[in-house]
């Protein structure tokens, strides 16, 4: 659910030095439903070790997002279904492992 997802992102990715770029955003709206697609490039480094020649560990991800949204009675768009397809990875997963 939403609370679990936010908790996981904040406690894991939120602690990293990251940069994300979203491109090629396309949205098709049909009444109170919509379909959104986009590409994301995410750059991840250990906390305090952002992109630097001194630190070699990094994890870069290229993803395709495919989302279906629905507009509620308050006119807020909410994600009904979200799929992430990983297109490519560069680096090492060790860069995103955090100490307990």
PDB file of C-alpha atoms in Angstrom:
ATOM      1  CA  UNK A   1       0.000   0.000   0.000  1.00  0.00           C
ATOM      2  CA  UNK A   2       0.849   3.666  -0.036  1.00  0.00           C
ATOM      3  CA  UNK A   3       2.174   3.915   3.550  1.00  0.00           C
ATOM      4  CA  UNK A   4       4.491   0.925   3.053  1.00  0.00           C
ATOM      5  CA  UNK A   5       5.816   2.326  -0.230  1.00  0.00           C
ATOM      6  CA  UNK A   6       6.518   5.771   1.238  1.00  0.00           C
ATOM      7  CA  UNK A   7       8.186   4.203   4.294  1.00  0.00           C
ATOM      8  CA  UNK A   8      10.453   2.063   2.117  1.00  0.00           C
ATOM      9  CA  UNK A   9      11.429   4.972  -0.126  1.00  0.00           C
ATOM     10  CA  UNK A  10      12.164   7.357   2.757  1.00  0.00           C
ATOM     11  CA  UNK A  11      14.105   4.816   4.825  1.00  0.00           C
ATOM     12  CA  UNK A  12      16.184   3.484   1.937  1.00  0.00           C
ATOM     13  CA  UNK A  13      16.406   5.743  -1.085  1.00  0.00           C
ATOM     14  CA  UNK A  14      15.799   8.892   0.993  1.00  0.00           C
ATOM     15  CA  UNK A  15      19.072   8.358   2.855  1.00  0.00           C
ATOM     16  CA  UNK A  16      21.147   8.108  -0.321  1.00  0.00           C
ATOM     17  CA  UNK A  17      22.662  10.895  -2.384  1.00  0.00           C
ATOM     18  CA  UNK A  18      20.435  10.697  -5.460  1.00  0.00           C
ATOM     19  CA  UNK A  19      19.420  12.533  -8.579  1.00  0.00           C
ATOM     20  CA  UNK A  20      16.473  11.544 -10.757  1.00  0.00           C
ATOM     21  CA  UNK A  21      15.542  12.768 -14.213  1.00  0.00           C
ATOM     22  CA  UNK A  22      12.107  12.081 -15.704  1.00  0.00           C
ATOM     23  CA  UNK A  23      11.699  12.420 -19.474  1.00  0.00           C
ATOM     24  CA  UNK A  24       9.281  11.725 -22.327  1.00  0.00           C
ATOM     25  CA  UNK A  25       6.216  12.111 -20.105  1.00  0.00           C
ATOM     26  CA  UNK A  26       3.004  11.213 -21.946  1.00  0.00           C
ATOM     27  CA  UNK A  27      -0.473  11.418 -20.451  1.00  0.00           C
ATOM     28  CA  UNK A  28      -3.738  10.306 -22.005  1.00  0.00           C
ATOM     29  CA  UNK A  29      -6.838  11.459 -20.101  1.00  0.00           C
ATOM     30  CA  UNK A  30     -10.247   9.874 -20.505  1.00  0.00           C
ATOM     31  CA  UNK A  31     -12.690  11.438 -18.049  1.00  0.00           C
ATOM     32  CA  UNK A  32     -11.641  10.487 -14.528  1.00  0.00           C
ATOM     33  CA  UNK A  33      -9.036   7.966 -15.667  1.00  0.00           C
ATOM     34  CA  UNK A  34      -5.629   8.497 -17.208  1.00  0.00           C
ATOM     35  CA  UNK A  35      -2.651   6.571 -18.487  1.00  0.00           C
ATOM     36  CA  UNK A  36       0.851   7.987 -17.906  1.00  0.00           C
ATOM     37  CA  UNK A  37       4.162   6.744 -19.266  1.00  0.00           C
ATOM     38  CA  UNK A  38       7.663   8.154 -18.835  1.00  0.00           C
ATOM     39  CA  UNK A  39      11.333   7.257 -18.595  1.00  0.00           C
ATOM     40  CA  UNK A  40      13.405   7.755 -15.463  1.00  0.00           C
ATOM     41  CA  UNK A  41      17.155   7.818 -14.969  1.00  0.00           C
ATOM     42  CA  UNK A  42      18.162   7.500 -11.325  1.00  0.00           C
ATOM     43  CA  UNK A  43      21.675   8.076 -10.024  1.00  0.00           C
ATOM     44  CA  UNK A  44      22.395   6.723  -6.523  1.00  0.00           C
ATOM     45  CA  UNK A  45      25.449   7.137  -4.263  1.00  0.00           C
ATOM     46  CA  UNK A  46      26.153   6.323  -0.624  1.00  0.00           C
ATOM     47  CA  UNK A  47      25.124   9.090   1.819  1.00  0.00           C
ATOM     48  CA  UNK A  48      27.650  11.929   1.753  1.00  0.00           C
ATOM     49  CA  UNK A  49      29.456  10.433  -1.244  1.00  0.00           C
ATOM     50  CA  UNK A  50      27.597  12.002  -4.157  1.00  0.00           C
ATOM     51  CA  UNK A  51      29.033  12.029  -7.639  1.00  0.00           C
ATOM     52  CA  UNK A  52      32.747  12.420  -7.030  1.00  0.00           C
ATOM     53  CA  UNK A  53      36.001  11.089  -8.441  1.00  0.00           C
ATOM     54  CA  UNK A  54      36.904  10.071  -4.858  1.00  0.00           C
ATOM     55  CA  UNK A  55      34.064   7.550  -4.580  1.00  0.00           C
ATOM     56  CA  UNK A  56      33.608   4.855  -7.213  1.00  0.00           C
ATOM     57  CA  UNK A  57      30.478   3.160  -5.897  1.00  0.00           C
ATOM     58  CA  UNK A  58      27.348   4.191  -7.730  1.00  0.00           C
ATOM     59  CA  UNK A  59      24.162   2.684  -9.072  1.00  0.00           C
ATOM     60  CA  UNK A  60      22.487   4.182 -12.122  1.00  0.00           C
ATOM     61  CA  UNK A  61      19.115   2.873 -13.264  1.00  0.00           C
ATOM     62  CA  UNK A  62      17.149   3.413 -16.452  1.00  0.00           C
ATOM     63  CA  UNK A  63      13.462   2.633 -15.990  1.00  0.00           C
ATOM     64  CA  UNK A  64      10.225   2.838 -17.935  1.00  0.00           C
ATOM     65  CA  UNK A  65       7.146   3.771 -15.850  1.00  0.00           C
ATOM     66  CA  UNK A  66       3.644   2.744 -16.890  1.00  0.00           C
ATOM     67  CA  UNK A  67       0.922   4.117 -14.598  1.00  0.00           C
ATOM     68  CA  UNK A  68      -2.847   4.096 -14.568  1.00  0.00           C
ATOM     69  CA  UNK A  69      -4.447   6.847 -12.485  1.00  0.00           C
ATOM     70  CA  UNK A  70      -7.947   7.702 -11.330  1.00  0.00           C
ATOM     71  CA  UNK A  71      -9.321  11.079 -10.258  1.00  0.00           C
ATOM     72  CA  UNK A  72     -11.207  10.974  -6.955  1.00  0.00           C
ATOM     73  CA  UNK A  73     -14.179  13.126  -5.964  1.00  0.00           C
ATOM     74  CA  UNK A  74     -11.769  15.756  -4.601  1.00  0.00           C
ATOM     75  CA  UNK A  75     -10.227  16.043  -8.072  1.00  0.00           C
ATOM     76  CA  UNK A  76      -6.937  14.526  -6.900  1.00  0.00           C
ATOM     77  CA  UNK A  77      -5.245  12.059  -9.254  1.00  0.00           C
ATOM     78  CA  UNK A  78      -4.264   8.823  -7.484  1.00  0.00           C
ATOM     79  CA  UNK A  79      -2.225   5.921  -8.803  1.00  0.00           C
ATOM     80  CA  UNK A  80      -4.371   2.844  -9.349  1.00  0.00           C
ATOM     81  CA  UNK A  81      -1.638   0.679 -10.889  1.00  0.00           C
ATOM     82  CA  UNK A  82       2.059   1.391 -11.405  1.00  0.00           C
ATOM     83  CA  UNK A  83       4.582  -0.797 -13.201  1.00  0.00           C
ATOM     84  CA  UNK A  84       8.327  -0.193 -13.439  1.00  0.00           C
ATOM     85  CA  UNK A  85      10.341  -1.954 -16.127  1.00  0.00           C
ATOM     86  CA  UNK A  86      14.072  -1.764 -15.606  1.00  0.00           C
ATOM     87  CA  UNK A  87      15.711  -1.099 -18.968  1.00  0.00           C
ATOM     88  CA  UNK A  88      19.333  -0.959 -17.849  1.00  0.00           C
ATOM     89  CA  UNK A  89      21.614  -0.802 -14.803  1.00  0.00           C
ATOM     90  CA  UNK A  90      25.139   0.550 -14.427  1.00  0.00           C
ATOM     91  CA  UNK A  91      27.285   0.253 -11.318  1.00  0.00           C
ATOM     92  CA  UNK A  92      26.992  -1.901  -8.247  1.00  0.00           C
ATOM     93  CA  UNK A  93      24.139  -2.688  -5.868  1.00  0.00           C
ATOM     94  CA  UNK A  94      26.656  -2.312  -3.015  1.00  0.00           C
ATOM     95  CA  UNK A  95      26.395   1.455  -3.506  1.00  0.00           C
ATOM     96  CA  UNK A  96      22.854   1.450  -2.158  1.00  0.00           C
ATOM     97  CA  UNK A  97      23.377  -0.940   0.770  1.00  0.00           C
ATOM     98  CA  UNK A  98      23.055   1.075   3.933  1.00  0.00           C
ATOM     99  CA  UNK A  99      24.420   0.238   7.378  1.00  0.00           C
ATOM    100  CA  UNK A 100      21.746  -0.785   9.880  1.00  0.00           C
TER     101      UNK A 100
END
